[in-house]
mmCIF file of C-alpha atoms in Angstrom:
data_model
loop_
_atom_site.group_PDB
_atom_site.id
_atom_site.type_symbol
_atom_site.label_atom_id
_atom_site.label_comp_id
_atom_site.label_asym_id
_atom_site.label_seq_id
_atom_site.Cartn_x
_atom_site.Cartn_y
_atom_site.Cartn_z
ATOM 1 C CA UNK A 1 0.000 0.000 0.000
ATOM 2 C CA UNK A 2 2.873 2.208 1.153
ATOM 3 C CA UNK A 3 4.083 1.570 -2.560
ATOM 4 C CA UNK A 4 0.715 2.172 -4.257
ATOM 5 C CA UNK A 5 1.082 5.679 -2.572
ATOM 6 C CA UNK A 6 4.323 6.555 -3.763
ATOM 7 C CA UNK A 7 4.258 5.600 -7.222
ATOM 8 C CA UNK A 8 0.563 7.653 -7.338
ATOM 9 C CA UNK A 9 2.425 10.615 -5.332
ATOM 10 C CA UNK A 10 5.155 10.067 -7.882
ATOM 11 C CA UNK A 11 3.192 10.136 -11.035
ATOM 12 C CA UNK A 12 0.946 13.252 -9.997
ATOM 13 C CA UNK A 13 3.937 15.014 -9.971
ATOM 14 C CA UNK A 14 5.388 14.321 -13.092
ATOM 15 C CA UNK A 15 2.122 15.396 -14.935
ATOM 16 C CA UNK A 16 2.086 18.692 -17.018
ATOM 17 C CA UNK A 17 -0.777 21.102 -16.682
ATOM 18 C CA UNK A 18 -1.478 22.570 -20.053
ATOM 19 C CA UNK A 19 -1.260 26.109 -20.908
ATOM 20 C CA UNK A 20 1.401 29.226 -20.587
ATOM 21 C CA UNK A 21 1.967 31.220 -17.613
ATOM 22 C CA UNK A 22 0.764 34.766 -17.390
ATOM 23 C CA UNK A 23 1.258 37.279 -15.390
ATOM 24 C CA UNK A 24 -1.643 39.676 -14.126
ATOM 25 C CA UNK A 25 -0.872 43.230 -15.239
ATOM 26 C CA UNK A 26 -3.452 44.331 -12.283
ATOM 27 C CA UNK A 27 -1.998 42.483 -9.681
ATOM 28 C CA UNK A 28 1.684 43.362 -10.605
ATOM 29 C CA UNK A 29 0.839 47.329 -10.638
ATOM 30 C CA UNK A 30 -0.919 47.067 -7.241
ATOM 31 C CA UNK A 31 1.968 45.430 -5.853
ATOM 32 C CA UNK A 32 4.336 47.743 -7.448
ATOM 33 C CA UNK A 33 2.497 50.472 -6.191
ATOM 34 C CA UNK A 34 2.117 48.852 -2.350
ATOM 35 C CA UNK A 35 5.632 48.469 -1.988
ATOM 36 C CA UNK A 36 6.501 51.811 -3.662
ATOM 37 C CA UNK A 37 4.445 53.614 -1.187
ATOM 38 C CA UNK A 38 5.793 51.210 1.936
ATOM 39 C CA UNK A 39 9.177 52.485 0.495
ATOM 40 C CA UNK A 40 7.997 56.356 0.414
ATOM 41 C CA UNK A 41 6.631 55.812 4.195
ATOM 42 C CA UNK A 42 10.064 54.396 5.490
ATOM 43 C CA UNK A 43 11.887 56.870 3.850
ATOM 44 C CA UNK A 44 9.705 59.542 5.611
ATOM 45 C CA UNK A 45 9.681 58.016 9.145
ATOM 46 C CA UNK A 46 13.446 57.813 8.725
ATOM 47 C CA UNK A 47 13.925 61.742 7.468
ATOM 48 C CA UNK A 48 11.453 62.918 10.174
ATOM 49 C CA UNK A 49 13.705 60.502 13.098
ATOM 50 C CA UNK A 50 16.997 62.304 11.592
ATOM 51 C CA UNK A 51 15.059 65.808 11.834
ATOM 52 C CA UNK A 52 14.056 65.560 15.418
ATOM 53 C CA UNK A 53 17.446 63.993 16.175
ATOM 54 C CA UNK A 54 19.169 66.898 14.651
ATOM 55 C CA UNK A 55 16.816 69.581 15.801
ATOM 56 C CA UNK A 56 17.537 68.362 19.753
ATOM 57 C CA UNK A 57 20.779 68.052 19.494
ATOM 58 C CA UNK A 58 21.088 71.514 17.669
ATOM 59 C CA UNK A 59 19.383 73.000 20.844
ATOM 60 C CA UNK A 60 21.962 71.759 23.045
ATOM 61 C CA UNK A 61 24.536 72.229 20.935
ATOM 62 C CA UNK A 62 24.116 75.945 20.908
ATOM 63 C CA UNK A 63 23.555 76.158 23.839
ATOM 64 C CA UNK A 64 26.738 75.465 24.494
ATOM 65 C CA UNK A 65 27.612 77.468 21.981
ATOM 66 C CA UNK A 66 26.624 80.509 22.603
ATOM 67 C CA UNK A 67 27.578 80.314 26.562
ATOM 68 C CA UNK A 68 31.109 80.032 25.674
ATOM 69 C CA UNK A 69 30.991 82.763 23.324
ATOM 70 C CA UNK A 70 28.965 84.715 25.949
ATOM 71 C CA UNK A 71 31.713 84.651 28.263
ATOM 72 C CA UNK A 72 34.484 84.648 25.392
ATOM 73 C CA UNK A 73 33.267 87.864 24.189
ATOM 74 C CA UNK A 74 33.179 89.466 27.897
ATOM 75 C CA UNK A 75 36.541 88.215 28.662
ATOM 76 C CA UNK A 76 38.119 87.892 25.474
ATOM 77 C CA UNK A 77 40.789 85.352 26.231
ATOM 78 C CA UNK A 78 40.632 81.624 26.811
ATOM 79 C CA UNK A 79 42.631 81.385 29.660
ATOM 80 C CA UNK A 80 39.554 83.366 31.241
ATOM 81 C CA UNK A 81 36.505 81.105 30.484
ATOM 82 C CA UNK A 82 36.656 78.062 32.685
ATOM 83 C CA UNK A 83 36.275 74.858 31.527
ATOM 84 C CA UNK A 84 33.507 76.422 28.797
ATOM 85 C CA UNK A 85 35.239 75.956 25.887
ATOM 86 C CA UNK A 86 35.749 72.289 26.630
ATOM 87 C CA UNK A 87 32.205 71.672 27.373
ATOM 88 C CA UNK A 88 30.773 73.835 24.003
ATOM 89 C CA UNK A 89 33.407 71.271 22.189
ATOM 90 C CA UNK A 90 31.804 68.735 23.962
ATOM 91 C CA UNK A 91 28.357 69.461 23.592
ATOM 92 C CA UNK A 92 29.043 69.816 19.504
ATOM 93 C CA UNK A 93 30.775 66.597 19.222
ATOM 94 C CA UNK A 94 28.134 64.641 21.375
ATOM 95 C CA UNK A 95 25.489 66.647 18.897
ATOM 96 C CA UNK A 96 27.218 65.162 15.974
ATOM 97 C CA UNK A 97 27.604 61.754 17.603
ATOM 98 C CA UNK A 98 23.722 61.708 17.827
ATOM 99 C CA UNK A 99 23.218 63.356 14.486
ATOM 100 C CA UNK A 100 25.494 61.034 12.298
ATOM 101 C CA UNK A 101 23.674 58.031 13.696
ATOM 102 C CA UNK A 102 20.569 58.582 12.346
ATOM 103 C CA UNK A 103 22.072 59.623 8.817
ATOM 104 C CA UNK A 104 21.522 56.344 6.659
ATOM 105 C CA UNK A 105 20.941 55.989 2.706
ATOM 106 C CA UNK A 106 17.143 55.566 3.263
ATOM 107 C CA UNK A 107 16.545 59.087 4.694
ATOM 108 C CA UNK A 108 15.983 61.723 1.857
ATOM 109 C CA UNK A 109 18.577 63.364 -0.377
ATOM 110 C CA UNK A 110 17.139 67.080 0.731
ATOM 111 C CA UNK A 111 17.741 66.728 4.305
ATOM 112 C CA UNK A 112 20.874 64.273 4.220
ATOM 113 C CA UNK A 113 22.585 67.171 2.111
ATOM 114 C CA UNK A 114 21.983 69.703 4.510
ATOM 115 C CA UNK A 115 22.752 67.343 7.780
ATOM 116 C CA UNK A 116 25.978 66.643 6.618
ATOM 117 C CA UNK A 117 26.902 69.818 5.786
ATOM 118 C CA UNK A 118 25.885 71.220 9.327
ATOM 119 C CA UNK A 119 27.859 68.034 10.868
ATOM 120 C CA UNK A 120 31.233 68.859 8.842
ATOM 121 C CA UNK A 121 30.775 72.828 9.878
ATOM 122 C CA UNK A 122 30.100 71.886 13.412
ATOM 123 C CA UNK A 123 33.294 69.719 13.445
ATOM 124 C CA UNK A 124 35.273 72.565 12.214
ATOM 125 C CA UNK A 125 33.631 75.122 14.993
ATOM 126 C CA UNK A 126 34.766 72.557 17.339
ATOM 127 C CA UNK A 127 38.145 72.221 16.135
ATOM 128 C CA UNK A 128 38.538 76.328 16.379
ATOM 129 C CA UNK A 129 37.743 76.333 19.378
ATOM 130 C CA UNK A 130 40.104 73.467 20.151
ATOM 131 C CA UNK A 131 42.793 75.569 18.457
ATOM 132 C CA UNK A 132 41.644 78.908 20.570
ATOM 133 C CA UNK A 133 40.845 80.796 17.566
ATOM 134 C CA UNK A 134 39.419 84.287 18.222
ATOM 135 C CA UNK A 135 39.383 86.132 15.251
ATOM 136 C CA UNK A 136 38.616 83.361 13.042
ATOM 137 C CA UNK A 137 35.756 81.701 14.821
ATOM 138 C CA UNK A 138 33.226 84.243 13.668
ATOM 139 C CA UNK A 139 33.392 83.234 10.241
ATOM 140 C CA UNK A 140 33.187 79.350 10.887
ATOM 141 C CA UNK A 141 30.262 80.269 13.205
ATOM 142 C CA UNK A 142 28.762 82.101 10.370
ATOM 143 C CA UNK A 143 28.779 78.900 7.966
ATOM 144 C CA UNK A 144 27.481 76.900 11.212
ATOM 145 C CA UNK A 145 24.782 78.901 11.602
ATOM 146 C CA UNK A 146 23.951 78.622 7.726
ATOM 147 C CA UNK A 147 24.368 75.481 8.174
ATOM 148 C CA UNK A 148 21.606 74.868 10.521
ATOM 149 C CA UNK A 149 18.965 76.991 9.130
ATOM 150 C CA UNK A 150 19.458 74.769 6.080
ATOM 151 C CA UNK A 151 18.570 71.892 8.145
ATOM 152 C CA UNK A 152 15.993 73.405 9.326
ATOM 153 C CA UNK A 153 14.498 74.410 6.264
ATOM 154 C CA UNK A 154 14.806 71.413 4.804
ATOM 155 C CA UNK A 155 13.021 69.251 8.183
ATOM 156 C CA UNK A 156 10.668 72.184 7.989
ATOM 157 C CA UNK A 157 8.700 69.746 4.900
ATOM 158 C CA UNK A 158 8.635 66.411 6.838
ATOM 159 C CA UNK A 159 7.643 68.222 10.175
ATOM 160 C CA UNK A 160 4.368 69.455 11.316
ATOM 161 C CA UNK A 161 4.697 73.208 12.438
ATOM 162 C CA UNK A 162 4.902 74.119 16.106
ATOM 163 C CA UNK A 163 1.611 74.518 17.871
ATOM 164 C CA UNK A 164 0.360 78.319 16.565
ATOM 165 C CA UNK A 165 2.185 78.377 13.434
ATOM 166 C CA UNK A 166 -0.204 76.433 11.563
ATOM 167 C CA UNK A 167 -0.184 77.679 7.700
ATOM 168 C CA UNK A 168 -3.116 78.407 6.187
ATOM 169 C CA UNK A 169 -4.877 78.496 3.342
ATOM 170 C CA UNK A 170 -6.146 82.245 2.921
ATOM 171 C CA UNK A 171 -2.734 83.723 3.400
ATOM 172 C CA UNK A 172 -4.181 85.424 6.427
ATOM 173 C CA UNK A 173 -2.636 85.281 9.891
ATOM 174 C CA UNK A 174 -3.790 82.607 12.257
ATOM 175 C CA UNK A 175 -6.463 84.283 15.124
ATOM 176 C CA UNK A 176 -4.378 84.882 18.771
#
């Protein structure tokens, strides 16, 4: 019996079904499209986790920032700061840290371009300061500061506006 079995198992198997394969146009396009748009909403979930990475660690980071140059700018010397220069150098490397994790090849060209342009200006701003640079930090500040508005112009489109800043549609101004 165990031998009936096989051989029938055997023979049903070796049979040809008549007729050529086809594919359904309608099915292929709806898949197409479904994992096009699972694709799209990846891509966005990973640009908006790099956005609000970037955007906290920006706060810190000038933060620190602008406390050192606070006390830089009432001082004017290095030797007369603390330990603030250390800790803005700090706080921009730990910001970059952060930052650079979240950059991967799924997040969006607009906002990657930007990112890593603020991440390379921070590193120099942090390397002036590690050099005690005076005169010359204003203009790497300058590009660091470009820097992050561009960032933030470009996260502006995959993050909803702070509460109150709604757009609308009018062009008039939101009611207070």
């Amino acid at each position: 019996m165990v031998v009936t079995a096989v051989v029938l198992v055997v023979a049903g198997c070796t049979t040809s079904v008549p007729g050529a394969p086809t594919v359904d146009s309608a099915q292929v396009s709806m898949y197409r499209s479904e994992q096009s748009a699972s694709t799209s909403a990846a891509r966005r979930e990973l640009t908006v986790t790099l956005c609000r990475q970037a955007m906290s660690s920006m706060v810190v980071m000038v933060r620190g920032y602008n406390t050192f140059v606070d006390r830089l700018n009432a001082v004017q010397s290095y030797d007369r700061v603390g330990d603030l220069d250390d800790r803005a150098r700090a706080t921009l490397i730990a910001g970059v840290d952060q930052i650079r994790a979240k950059v991967t090849d799924a997040v969006a060209a607009d906002v990657t371009g930007p990112v890593n342009a603020f991440v390379t200006s921070s590193g120099r701003l942090g390397d002036a300061i590690g050099r005690r640079e005076l005169a010359g930090l204003n203009p790497i500040a300058d590009t660091w500061t470009r820097d992050k508005q561009s960032v933030l112009t470009a996260c502006a489109t995959y993050l909803p506006p702070p509460p109150g800043l709604a757009p609308t549609t009018t062009g008039e101004r939101p009611p207070r």
